[in-house]
Short mmCIF file of C-alpha atoms in Angstrom, two decimals:
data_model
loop_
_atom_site.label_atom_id
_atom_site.label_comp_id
_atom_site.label_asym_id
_atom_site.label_seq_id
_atom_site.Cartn_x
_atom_site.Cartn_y
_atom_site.Cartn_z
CA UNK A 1 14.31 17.43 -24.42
CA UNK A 2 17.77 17.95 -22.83
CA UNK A 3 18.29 16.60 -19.57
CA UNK A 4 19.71 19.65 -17.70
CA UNK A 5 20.16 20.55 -13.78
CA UNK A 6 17.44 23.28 -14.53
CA UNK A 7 14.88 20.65 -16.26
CA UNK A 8 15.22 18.00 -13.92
CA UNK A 9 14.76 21.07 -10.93
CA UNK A 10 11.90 22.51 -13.23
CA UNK A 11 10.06 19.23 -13.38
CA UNK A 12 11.18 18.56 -9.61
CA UNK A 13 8.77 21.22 -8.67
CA UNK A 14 6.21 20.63 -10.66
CA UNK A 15 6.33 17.34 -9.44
CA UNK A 16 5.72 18.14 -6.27
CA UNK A 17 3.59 21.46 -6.87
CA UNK A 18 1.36 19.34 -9.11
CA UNK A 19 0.96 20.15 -13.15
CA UNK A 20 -1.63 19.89 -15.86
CA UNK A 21 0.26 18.16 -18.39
CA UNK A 22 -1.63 16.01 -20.61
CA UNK A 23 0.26 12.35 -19.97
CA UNK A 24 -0.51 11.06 -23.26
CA UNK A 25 1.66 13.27 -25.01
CA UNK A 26 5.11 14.14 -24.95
CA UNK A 27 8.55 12.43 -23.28
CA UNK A 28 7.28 9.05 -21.63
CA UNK A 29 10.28 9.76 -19.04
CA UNK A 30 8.76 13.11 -17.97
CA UNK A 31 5.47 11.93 -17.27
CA UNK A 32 6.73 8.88 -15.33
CA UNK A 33 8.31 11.40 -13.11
CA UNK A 34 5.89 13.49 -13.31
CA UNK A 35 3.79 10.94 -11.51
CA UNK A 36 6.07 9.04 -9.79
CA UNK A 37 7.72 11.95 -7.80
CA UNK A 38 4.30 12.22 -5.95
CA UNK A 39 3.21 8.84 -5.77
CA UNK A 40 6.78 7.73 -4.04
CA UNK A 41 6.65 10.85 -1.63
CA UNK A 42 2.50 9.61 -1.24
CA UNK A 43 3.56 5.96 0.13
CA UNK A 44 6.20 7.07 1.76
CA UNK A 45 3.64 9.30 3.94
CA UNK A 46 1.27 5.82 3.95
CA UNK A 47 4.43 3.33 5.03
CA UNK A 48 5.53 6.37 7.97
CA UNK A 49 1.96 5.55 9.62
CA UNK A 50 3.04 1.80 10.93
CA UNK A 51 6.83 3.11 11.50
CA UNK A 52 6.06 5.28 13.97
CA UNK A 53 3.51 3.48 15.91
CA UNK A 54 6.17 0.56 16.09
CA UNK A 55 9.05 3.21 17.10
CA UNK A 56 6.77 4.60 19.65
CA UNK A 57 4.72 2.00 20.92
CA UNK A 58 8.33 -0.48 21.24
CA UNK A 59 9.31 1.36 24.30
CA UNK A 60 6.02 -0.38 26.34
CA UNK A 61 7.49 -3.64 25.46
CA UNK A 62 7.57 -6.82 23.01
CA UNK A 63 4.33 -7.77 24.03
CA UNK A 64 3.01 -4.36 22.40
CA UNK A 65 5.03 -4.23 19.53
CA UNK A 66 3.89 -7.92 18.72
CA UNK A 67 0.03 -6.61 19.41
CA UNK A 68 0.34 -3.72 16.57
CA UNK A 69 2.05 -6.35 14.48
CA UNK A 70 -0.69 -9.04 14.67
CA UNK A 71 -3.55 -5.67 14.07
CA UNK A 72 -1.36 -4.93 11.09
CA UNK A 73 -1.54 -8.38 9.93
CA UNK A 74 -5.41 -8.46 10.29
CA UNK A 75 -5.77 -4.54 8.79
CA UNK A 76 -4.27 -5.79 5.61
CA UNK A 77 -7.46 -7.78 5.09
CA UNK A 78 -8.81 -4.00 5.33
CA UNK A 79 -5.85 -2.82 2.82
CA UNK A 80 -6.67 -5.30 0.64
CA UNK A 81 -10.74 -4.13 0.03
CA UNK A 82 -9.19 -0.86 0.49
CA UNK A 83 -6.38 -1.27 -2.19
CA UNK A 84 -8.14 -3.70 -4.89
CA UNK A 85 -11.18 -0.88 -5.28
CA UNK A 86 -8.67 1.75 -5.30
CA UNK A 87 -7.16 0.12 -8.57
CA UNK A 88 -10.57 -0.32 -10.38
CA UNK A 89 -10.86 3.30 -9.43
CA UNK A 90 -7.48 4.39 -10.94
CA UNK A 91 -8.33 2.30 -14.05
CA UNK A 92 -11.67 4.04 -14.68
CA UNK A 93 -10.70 7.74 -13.58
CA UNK A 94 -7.51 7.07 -15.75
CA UNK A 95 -9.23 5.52 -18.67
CA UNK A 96 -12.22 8.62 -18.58
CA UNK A 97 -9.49 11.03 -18.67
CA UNK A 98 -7.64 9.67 -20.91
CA UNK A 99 -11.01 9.91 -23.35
CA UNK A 100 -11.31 13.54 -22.18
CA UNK A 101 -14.79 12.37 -20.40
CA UNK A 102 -14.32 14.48 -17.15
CA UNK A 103 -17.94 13.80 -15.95
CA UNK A 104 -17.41 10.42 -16.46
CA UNK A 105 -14.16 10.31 -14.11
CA UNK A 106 -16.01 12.04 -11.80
CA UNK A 107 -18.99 9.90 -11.36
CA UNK A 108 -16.43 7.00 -11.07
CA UNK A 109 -14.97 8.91 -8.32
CA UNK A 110 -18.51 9.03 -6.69
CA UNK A 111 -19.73 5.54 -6.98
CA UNK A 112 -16.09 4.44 -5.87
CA UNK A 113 -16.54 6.50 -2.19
CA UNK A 114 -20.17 5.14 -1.96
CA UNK A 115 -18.58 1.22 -1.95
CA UNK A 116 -15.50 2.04 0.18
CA UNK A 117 -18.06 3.13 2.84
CA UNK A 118 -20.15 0.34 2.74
CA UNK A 119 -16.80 -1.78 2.41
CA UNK A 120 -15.56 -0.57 5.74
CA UNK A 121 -19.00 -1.51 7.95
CA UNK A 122 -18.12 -5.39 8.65
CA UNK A 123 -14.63 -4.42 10.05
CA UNK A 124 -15.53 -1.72 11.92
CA UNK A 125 -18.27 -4.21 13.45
CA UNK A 126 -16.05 -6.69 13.53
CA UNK A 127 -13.85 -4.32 15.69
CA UNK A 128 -15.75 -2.96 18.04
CA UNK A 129 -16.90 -6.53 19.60
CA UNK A 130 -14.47 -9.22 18.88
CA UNK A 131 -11.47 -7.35 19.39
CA UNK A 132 -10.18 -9.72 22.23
CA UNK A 133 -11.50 -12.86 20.40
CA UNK A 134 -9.52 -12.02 16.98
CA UNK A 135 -6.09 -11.76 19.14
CA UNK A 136 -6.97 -14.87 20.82
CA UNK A 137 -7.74 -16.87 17.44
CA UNK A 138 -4.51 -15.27 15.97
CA UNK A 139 -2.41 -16.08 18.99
CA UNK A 140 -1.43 -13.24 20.53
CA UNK A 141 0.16 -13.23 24.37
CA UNK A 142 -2.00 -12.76 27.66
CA UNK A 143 -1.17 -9.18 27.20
CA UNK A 144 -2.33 -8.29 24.17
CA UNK A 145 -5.13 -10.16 25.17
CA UNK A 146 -5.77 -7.97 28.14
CA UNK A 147 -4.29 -4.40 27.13
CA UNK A 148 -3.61 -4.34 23.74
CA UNK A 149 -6.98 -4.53 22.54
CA UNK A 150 -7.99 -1.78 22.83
CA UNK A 151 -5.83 -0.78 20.05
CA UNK A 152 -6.82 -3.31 17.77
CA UNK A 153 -10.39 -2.24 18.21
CA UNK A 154 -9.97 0.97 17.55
CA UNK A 155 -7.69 0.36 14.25
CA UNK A 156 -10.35 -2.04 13.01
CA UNK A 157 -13.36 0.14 14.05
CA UNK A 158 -12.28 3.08 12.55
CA UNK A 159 -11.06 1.21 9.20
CA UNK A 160 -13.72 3.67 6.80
CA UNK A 161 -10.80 6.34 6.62
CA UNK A 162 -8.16 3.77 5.21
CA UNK A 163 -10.48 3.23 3.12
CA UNK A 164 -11.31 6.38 1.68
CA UNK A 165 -7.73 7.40 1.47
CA UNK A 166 -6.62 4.96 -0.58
CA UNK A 167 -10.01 5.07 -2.79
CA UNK A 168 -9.96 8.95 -3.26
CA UNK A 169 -6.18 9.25 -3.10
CA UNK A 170 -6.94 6.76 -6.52
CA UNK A 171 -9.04 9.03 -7.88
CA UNK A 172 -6.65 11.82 -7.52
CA UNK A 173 -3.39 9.79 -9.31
CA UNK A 174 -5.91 8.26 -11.96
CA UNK A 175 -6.65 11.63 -12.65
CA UNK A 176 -3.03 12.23 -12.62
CA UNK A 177 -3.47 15.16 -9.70
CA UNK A 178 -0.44 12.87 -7.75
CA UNK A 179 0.72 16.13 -5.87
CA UNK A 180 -2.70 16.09 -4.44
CA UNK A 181 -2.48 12.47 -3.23
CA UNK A 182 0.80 13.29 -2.03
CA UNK A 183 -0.35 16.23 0.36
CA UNK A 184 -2.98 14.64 2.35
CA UNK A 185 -0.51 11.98 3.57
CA UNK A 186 1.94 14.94 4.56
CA UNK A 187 -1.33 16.08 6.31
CA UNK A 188 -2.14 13.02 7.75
CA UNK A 189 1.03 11.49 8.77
CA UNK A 190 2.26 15.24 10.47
CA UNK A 191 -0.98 14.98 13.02
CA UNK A 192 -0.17 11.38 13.52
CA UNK A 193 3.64 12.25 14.47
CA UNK A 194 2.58 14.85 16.92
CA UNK A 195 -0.01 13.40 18.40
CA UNK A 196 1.79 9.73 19.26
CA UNK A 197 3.51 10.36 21.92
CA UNK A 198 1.28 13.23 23.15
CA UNK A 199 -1.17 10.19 23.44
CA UNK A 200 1.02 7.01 24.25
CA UNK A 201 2.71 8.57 27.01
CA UNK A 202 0.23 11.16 28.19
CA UNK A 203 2.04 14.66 27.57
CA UNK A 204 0.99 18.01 28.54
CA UNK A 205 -2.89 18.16 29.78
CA UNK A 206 -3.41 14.49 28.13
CA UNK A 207 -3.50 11.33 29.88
CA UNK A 208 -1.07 8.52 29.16
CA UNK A 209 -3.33 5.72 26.73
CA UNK A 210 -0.94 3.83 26.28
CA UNK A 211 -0.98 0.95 23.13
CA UNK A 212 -4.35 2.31 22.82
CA UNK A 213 -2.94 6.51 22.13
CA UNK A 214 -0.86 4.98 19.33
CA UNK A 215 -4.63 3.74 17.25
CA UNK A 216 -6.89 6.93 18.85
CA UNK A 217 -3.44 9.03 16.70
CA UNK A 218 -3.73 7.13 13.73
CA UNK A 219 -7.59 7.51 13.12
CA UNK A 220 -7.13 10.93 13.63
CA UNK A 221 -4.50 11.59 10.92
CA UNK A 222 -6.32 10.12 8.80
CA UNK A 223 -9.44 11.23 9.58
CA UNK A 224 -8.26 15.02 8.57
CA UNK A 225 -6.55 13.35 5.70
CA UNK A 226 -9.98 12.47 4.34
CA UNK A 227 -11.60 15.47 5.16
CA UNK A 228 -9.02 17.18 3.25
CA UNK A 229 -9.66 15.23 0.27
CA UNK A 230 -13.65 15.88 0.10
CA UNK A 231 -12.77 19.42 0.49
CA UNK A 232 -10.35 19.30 -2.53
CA UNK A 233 -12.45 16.61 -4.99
CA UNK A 234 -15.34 18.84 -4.41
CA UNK A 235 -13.61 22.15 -4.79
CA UNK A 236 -11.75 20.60 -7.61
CA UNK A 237 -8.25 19.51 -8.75
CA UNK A 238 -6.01 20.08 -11.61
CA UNK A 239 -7.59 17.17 -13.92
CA UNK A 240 -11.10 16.32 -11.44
CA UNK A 241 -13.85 17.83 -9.54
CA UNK A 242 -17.04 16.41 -8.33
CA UNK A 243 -19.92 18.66 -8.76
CA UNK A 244 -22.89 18.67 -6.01
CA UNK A 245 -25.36 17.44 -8.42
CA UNK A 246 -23.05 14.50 -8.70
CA UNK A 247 -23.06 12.99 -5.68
CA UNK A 248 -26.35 10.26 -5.99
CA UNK A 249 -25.39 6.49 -6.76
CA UNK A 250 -25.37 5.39 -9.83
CA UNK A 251 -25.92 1.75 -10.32
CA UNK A 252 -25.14 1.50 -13.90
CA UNK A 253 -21.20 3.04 -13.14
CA UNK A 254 -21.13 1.10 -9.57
CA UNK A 255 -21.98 -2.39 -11.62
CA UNK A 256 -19.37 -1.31 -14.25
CA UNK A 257 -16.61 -0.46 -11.28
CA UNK A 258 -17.57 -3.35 -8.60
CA UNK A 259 -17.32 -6.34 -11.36
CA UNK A 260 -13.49 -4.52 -12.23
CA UNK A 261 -12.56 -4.09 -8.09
CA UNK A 262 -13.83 -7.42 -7.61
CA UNK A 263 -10.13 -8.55 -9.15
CA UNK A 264 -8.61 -6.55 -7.66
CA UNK A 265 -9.87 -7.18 -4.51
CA UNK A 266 -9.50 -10.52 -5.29
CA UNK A 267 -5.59 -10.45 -5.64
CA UNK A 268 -5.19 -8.24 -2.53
CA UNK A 269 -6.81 -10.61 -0.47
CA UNK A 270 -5.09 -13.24 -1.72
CA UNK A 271 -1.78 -11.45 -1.39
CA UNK A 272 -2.30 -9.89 2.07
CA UNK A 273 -4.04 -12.49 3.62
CA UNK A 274 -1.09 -14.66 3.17
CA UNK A 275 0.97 -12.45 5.36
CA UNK A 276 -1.76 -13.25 8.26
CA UNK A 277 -0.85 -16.59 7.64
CA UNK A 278 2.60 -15.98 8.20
CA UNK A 279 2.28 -14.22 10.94
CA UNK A 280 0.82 -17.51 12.71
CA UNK A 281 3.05 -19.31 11.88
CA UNK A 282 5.59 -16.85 13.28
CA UNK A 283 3.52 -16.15 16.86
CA UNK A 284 4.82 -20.03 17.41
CA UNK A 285 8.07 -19.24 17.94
CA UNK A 286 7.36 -16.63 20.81
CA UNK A 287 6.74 -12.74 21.06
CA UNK A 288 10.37 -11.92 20.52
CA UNK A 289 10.47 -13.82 16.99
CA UNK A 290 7.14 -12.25 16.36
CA UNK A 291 8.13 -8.38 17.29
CA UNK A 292 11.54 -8.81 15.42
CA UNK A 293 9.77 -9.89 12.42
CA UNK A 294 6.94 -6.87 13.05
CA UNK A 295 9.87 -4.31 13.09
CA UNK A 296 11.37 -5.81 9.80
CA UNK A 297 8.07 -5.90 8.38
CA UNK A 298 7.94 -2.61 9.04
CA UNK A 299 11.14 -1.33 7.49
CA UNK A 300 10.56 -3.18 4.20
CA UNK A 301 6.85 -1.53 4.01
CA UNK A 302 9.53 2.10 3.98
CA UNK A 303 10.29 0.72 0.61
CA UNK A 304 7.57 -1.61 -0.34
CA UNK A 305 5.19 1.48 -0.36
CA UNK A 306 7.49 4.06 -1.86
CA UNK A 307 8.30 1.44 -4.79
CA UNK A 308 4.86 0.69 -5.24
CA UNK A 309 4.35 4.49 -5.46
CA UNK A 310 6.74 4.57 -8.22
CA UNK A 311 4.76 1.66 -10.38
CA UNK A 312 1.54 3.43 -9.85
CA UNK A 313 2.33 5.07 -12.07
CA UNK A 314 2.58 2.46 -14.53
CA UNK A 315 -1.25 2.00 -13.76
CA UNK A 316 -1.75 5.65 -14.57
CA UNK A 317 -0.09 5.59 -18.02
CA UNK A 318 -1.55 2.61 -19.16
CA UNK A 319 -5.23 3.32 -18.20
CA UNK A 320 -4.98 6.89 -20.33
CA UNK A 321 -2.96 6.00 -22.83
CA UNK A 322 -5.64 3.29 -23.60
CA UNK A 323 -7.92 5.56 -23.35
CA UNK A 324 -6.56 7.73 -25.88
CA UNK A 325 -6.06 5.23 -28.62
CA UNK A 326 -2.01 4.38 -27.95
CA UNK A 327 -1.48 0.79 -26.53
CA UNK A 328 2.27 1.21 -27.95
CA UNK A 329 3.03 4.53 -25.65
CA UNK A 330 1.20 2.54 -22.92
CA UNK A 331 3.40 -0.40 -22.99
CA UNK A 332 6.67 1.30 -23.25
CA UNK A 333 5.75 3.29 -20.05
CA UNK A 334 5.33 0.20 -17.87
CA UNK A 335 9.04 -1.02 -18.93
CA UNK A 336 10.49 2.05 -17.98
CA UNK A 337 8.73 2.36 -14.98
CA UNK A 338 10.13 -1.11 -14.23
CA UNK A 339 13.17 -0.40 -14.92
CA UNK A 340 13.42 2.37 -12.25
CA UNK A 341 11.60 0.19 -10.17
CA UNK A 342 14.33 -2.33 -10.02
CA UNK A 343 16.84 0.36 -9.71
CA UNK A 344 15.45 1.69 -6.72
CA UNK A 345 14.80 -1.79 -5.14
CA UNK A 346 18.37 -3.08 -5.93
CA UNK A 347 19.90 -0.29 -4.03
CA UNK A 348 17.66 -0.49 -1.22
CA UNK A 349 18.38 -4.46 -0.81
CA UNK A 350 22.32 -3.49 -0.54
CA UNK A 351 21.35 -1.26 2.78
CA UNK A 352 19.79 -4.38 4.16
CA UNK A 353 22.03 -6.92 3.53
CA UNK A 354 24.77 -4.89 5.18
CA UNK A 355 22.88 -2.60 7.82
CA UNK A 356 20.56 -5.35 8.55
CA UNK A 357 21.53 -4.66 12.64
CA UNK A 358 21.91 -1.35 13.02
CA UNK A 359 18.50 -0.89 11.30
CA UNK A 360 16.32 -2.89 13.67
CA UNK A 361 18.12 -0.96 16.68
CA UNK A 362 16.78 1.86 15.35
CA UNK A 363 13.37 0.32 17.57
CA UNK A 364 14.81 -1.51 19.98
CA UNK A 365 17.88 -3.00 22.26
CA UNK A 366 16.37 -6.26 23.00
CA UNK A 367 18.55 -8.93 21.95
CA UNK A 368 16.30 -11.71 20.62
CA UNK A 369 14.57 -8.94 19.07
CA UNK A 370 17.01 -7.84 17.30
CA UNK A 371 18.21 -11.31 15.94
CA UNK A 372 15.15 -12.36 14.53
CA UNK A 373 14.79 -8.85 12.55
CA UNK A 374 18.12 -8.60 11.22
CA UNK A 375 18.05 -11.72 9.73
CA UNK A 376 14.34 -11.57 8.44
CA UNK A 377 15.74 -8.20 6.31
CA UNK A 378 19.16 -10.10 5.31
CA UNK A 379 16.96 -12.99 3.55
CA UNK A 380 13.98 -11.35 2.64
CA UNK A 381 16.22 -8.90 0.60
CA UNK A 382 18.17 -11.34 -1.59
CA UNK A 383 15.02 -11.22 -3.49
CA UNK A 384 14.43 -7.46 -4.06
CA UNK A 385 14.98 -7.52 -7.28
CA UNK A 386 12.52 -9.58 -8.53
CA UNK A 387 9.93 -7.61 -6.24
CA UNK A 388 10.28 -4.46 -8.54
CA UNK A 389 8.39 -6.46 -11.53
CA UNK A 390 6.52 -7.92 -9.02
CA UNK A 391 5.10 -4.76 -8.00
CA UNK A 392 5.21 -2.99 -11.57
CA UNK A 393 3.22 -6.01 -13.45
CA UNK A 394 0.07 -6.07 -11.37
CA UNK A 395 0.14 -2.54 -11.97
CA UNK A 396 0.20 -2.67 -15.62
CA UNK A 397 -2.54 -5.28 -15.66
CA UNK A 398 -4.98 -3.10 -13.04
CA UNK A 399 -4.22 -0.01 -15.13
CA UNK A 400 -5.89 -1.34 -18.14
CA UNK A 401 -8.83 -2.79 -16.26
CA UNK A 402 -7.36 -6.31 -16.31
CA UNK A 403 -7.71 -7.39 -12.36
CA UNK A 404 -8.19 -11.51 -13.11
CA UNK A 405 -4.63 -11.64 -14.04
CA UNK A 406 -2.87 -10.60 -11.39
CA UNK A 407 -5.46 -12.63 -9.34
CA UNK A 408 -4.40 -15.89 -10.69
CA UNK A 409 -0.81 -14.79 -9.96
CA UNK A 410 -1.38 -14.22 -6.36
CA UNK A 411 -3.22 -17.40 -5.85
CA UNK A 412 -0.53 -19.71 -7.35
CA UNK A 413 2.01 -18.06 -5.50
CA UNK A 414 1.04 -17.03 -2.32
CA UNK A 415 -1.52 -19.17 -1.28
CA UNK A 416 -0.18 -22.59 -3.40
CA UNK A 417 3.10 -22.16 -2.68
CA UNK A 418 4.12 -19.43 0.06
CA UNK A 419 2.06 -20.42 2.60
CA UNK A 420 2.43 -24.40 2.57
CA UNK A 421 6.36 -23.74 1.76
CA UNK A 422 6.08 -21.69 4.93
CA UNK A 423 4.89 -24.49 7.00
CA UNK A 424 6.95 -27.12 5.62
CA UNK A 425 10.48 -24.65 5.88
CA UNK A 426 9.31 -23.42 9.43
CA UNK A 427 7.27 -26.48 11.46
CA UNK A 428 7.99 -29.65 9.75
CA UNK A 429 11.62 -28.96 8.56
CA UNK A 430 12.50 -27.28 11.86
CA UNK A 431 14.25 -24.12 10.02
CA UNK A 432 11.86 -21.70 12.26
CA UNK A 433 11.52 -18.33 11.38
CA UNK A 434 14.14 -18.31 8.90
CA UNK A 435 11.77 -20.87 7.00
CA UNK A 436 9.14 -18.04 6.76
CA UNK A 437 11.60 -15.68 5.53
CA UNK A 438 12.73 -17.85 2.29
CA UNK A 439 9.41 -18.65 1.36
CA UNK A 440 8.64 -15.28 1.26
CA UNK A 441 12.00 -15.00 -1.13
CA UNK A 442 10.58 -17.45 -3.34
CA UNK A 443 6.96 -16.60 -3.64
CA UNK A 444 7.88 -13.13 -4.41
CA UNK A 445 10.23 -13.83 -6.55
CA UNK A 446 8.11 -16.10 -8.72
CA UNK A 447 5.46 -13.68 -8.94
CA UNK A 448 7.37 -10.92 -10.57
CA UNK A 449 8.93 -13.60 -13.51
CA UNK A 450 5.15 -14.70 -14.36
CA UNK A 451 4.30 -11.16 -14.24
CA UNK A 452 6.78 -10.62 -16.95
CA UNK A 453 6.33 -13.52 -18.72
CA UNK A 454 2.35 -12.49 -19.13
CA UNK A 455 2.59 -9.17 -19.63
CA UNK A 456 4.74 -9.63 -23.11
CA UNK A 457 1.80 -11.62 -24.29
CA UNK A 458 -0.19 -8.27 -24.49
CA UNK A 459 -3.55 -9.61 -23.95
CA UNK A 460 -4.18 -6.65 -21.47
CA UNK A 461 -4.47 -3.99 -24.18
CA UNK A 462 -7.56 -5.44 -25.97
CA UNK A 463 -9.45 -5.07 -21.98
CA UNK A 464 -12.43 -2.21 -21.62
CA UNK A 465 -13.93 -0.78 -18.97
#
């Protein structure tokens, strides 16, 4: 088909309006943006939550900024549950589709919602009681310790709608309903804008909370967000609906999709829970190296998210193009997706190598603050683009049902060689923070070449689920 202002503004909207297209026909570069329009627009949404608690909360100090970023540290333990079912759930939705087995995608979509629950009862436990022990073992200041707590407990304690946002939101791009994914964020993240400050600082009839507003916010963005979705999956989408009679657990489809998210959980933990480890290492060198590596954190989870937006859609293709019969179709889509992938993340890492400053002022004047930041974005983006494939790859892999993979990935090179690297760079080579920033430039970097390397060997396509 021609590429033409009026296609490209024709597929624009339908992008964004959501379509029915059948993804396992037609131009591979129309169903990548098809999907990817919504999905980048989606994480966007998801990245916007932590930016604006961090813009909003940095006015009460370092000492809060550094107590959302070691929550945010410990919450991607939640992300990573949260994430790793969400990609069995993609790869089973995706693959039913893809089959034309819409009951089948459906009970998948059931069974997944049942496990995110039950996923999200030892955090919120967790919590609710030890909120002031976890920031002690973790190393947080006397203030966090004493104040910021509160927001930590509620973040953990009302974990069940991250959760279920990522695990339906799965559903819905498995499905390939991405616009739908894409408006309960805008839902969510609106009601989270209005209400921060209304509840940090206590506007109008409310009182000031505090730290603590900038959680009670959150939970209730996304809290709509997920009631949003049950009214949609149940009402039904473009490619899904649940029926009534289909909501019962099914232990036969729960087996099939636990022993699948188990990988995938599996790599997320091992991926995210390295970043707690990092942020240890960092709360040695005081609350200002901490909050200026928070804010950075922050900015590259802007792109991070949106990119990994764009290669979930590589998980999409491959999991219904294997479904229909077509490993070839399903294999060209995840190069091209990586290929815009890069793209995106080589332009991005130009912005931070030269605007490194004047983007960490965005959230704050302090000094120190400001030093650590800016440099944390200078390093960190020297490797951006080897992230791309090192966010496309796992995606591939997940799509077809292949979580192990990916799994191994993450455990040679975040936990065998990020976080010792870390320690060695930071404490026993005396480079400090900027230790922790290269080892993330490494490990990173090393995960998206095996990626490639493993995904040419095409052992993936012979995976079902």
């Amino acid at each position: 088909m021609k590429l033409t202002l009026a296609n490209l503004w024709r597929d624009l909207r339908d992008a964004v309006r959501g379509t029915g297209a059948d993804y396992t026909q037609g131009s591979i570069g129309r169903a990548i943006f098809l999907l990817a329009v919504p999905m980048i627009l989606e994480m966007a949404m998801e990245s916007i939550f932590a930016v604006v608690d961090v813009y909003f909360v940095s006015s009460l100090g370092a000492s809060a900024v550094a107590t959302v970023g070691v929550t945010e540290s410990l919450l991607t333990l939640v992300y990573a549950v949260a994430i790793g079912l969400a990609m069995a759930t993609t790869a089973f939705v995706a693959r039913r589709v893809g089959e034309h087995d819409k009951a089948g995608a459906a009970d998948a979509a059931v069974q997944a919602i049942a496990v995110a629950l039950a996923a999200s009862i030892p955090f919120a436990v967790a919590g609710a009681f030890f909120a002031k022990d976890i920031l002690t073992l973790m190393g947080a200041d006397e203030w966090a310790i004493q104040h910021g707590y509160r927001y930590t407990a509620w973040m953990l304690g009302g974990n069940a709608v991250i959760m279920l946002l990522f695990v339906i939101n799965a559903v819905f791009r498995g499905a390939g309903d991405a616009a739908m994914a894409m408006r309960v964020l805008w839902l969510a993240n609106g009601v989270n804008i209005v209400l921060d400050p209304v509840l940090i600082f206590g506007w109008g009839p409310f009182p000031a909370m505090g730290i603590e507003g900038a959680a009670v916010a959150t939970n209730v963005g996304r809290g709509l967000g997920v009631v949003m979705q049950l009214w949609v999956l149940l009402r039904g989408a473009k490619h899904i609906r649940v029926l009534w009679s289909q909501v019962r657990v099914d232990f036969v489809v729960m087996k099939r999709l636990l022993q699948t998210s188990l990988g995938g959980i599996g790599q997320m933990i091992i991926a995210t829970s390295s970043w707690v480890g990092l942020v240890r290492i960092m709360a040695s060198f005081g609350s200002e190296a901490l909050a200026g590596y928070t804010i950075a954190v922050r900015i590259f989870i802007l792109t991070f998210l949106p990119a990994w937006g764009l290669s979930n859609a590589a998980a999409t293709l491959v999991g219904q193009n294997l479904g229909a019969q077509q490993p070839e179709r399903a294999e060209r889509s995840v190069w091209l997706t990586g290929l815009a992938t890069m793209a995106f993340m080589l332009a991005v890492s130009a912005v931070y190598i030269v605007a490194n400053e004047q983007l960490i002022r965005i959230f704050t004047t302090d000094a120190p603050v400001v030093t650590a930041g800016a440099k944390c974005l200078r390093i960190v983006a020297l490797g951006y683009i080897f992230y791309a494939w090192g966010l496309v790859m796992p995606q591939a892999f997940n799509g077809a049902g292949d979580t192990l993979t990916p799994t191994k990935i993450n455990l040679v090179c975040f936990w065998l060689l990020e976080i010792p690297l870390a320690y060695l760079l930071a404490l026993k080579l005396g480079l400090r923070e900027t230790g922790v920033y290269w080892s993330i430039v490494i490990a990173e970097s090393t995960a998206g070449i095996i990626g490639i390397a493993l995904f040419r060997r095409g052992c993936w396509k012979q995976i079902k689920i």
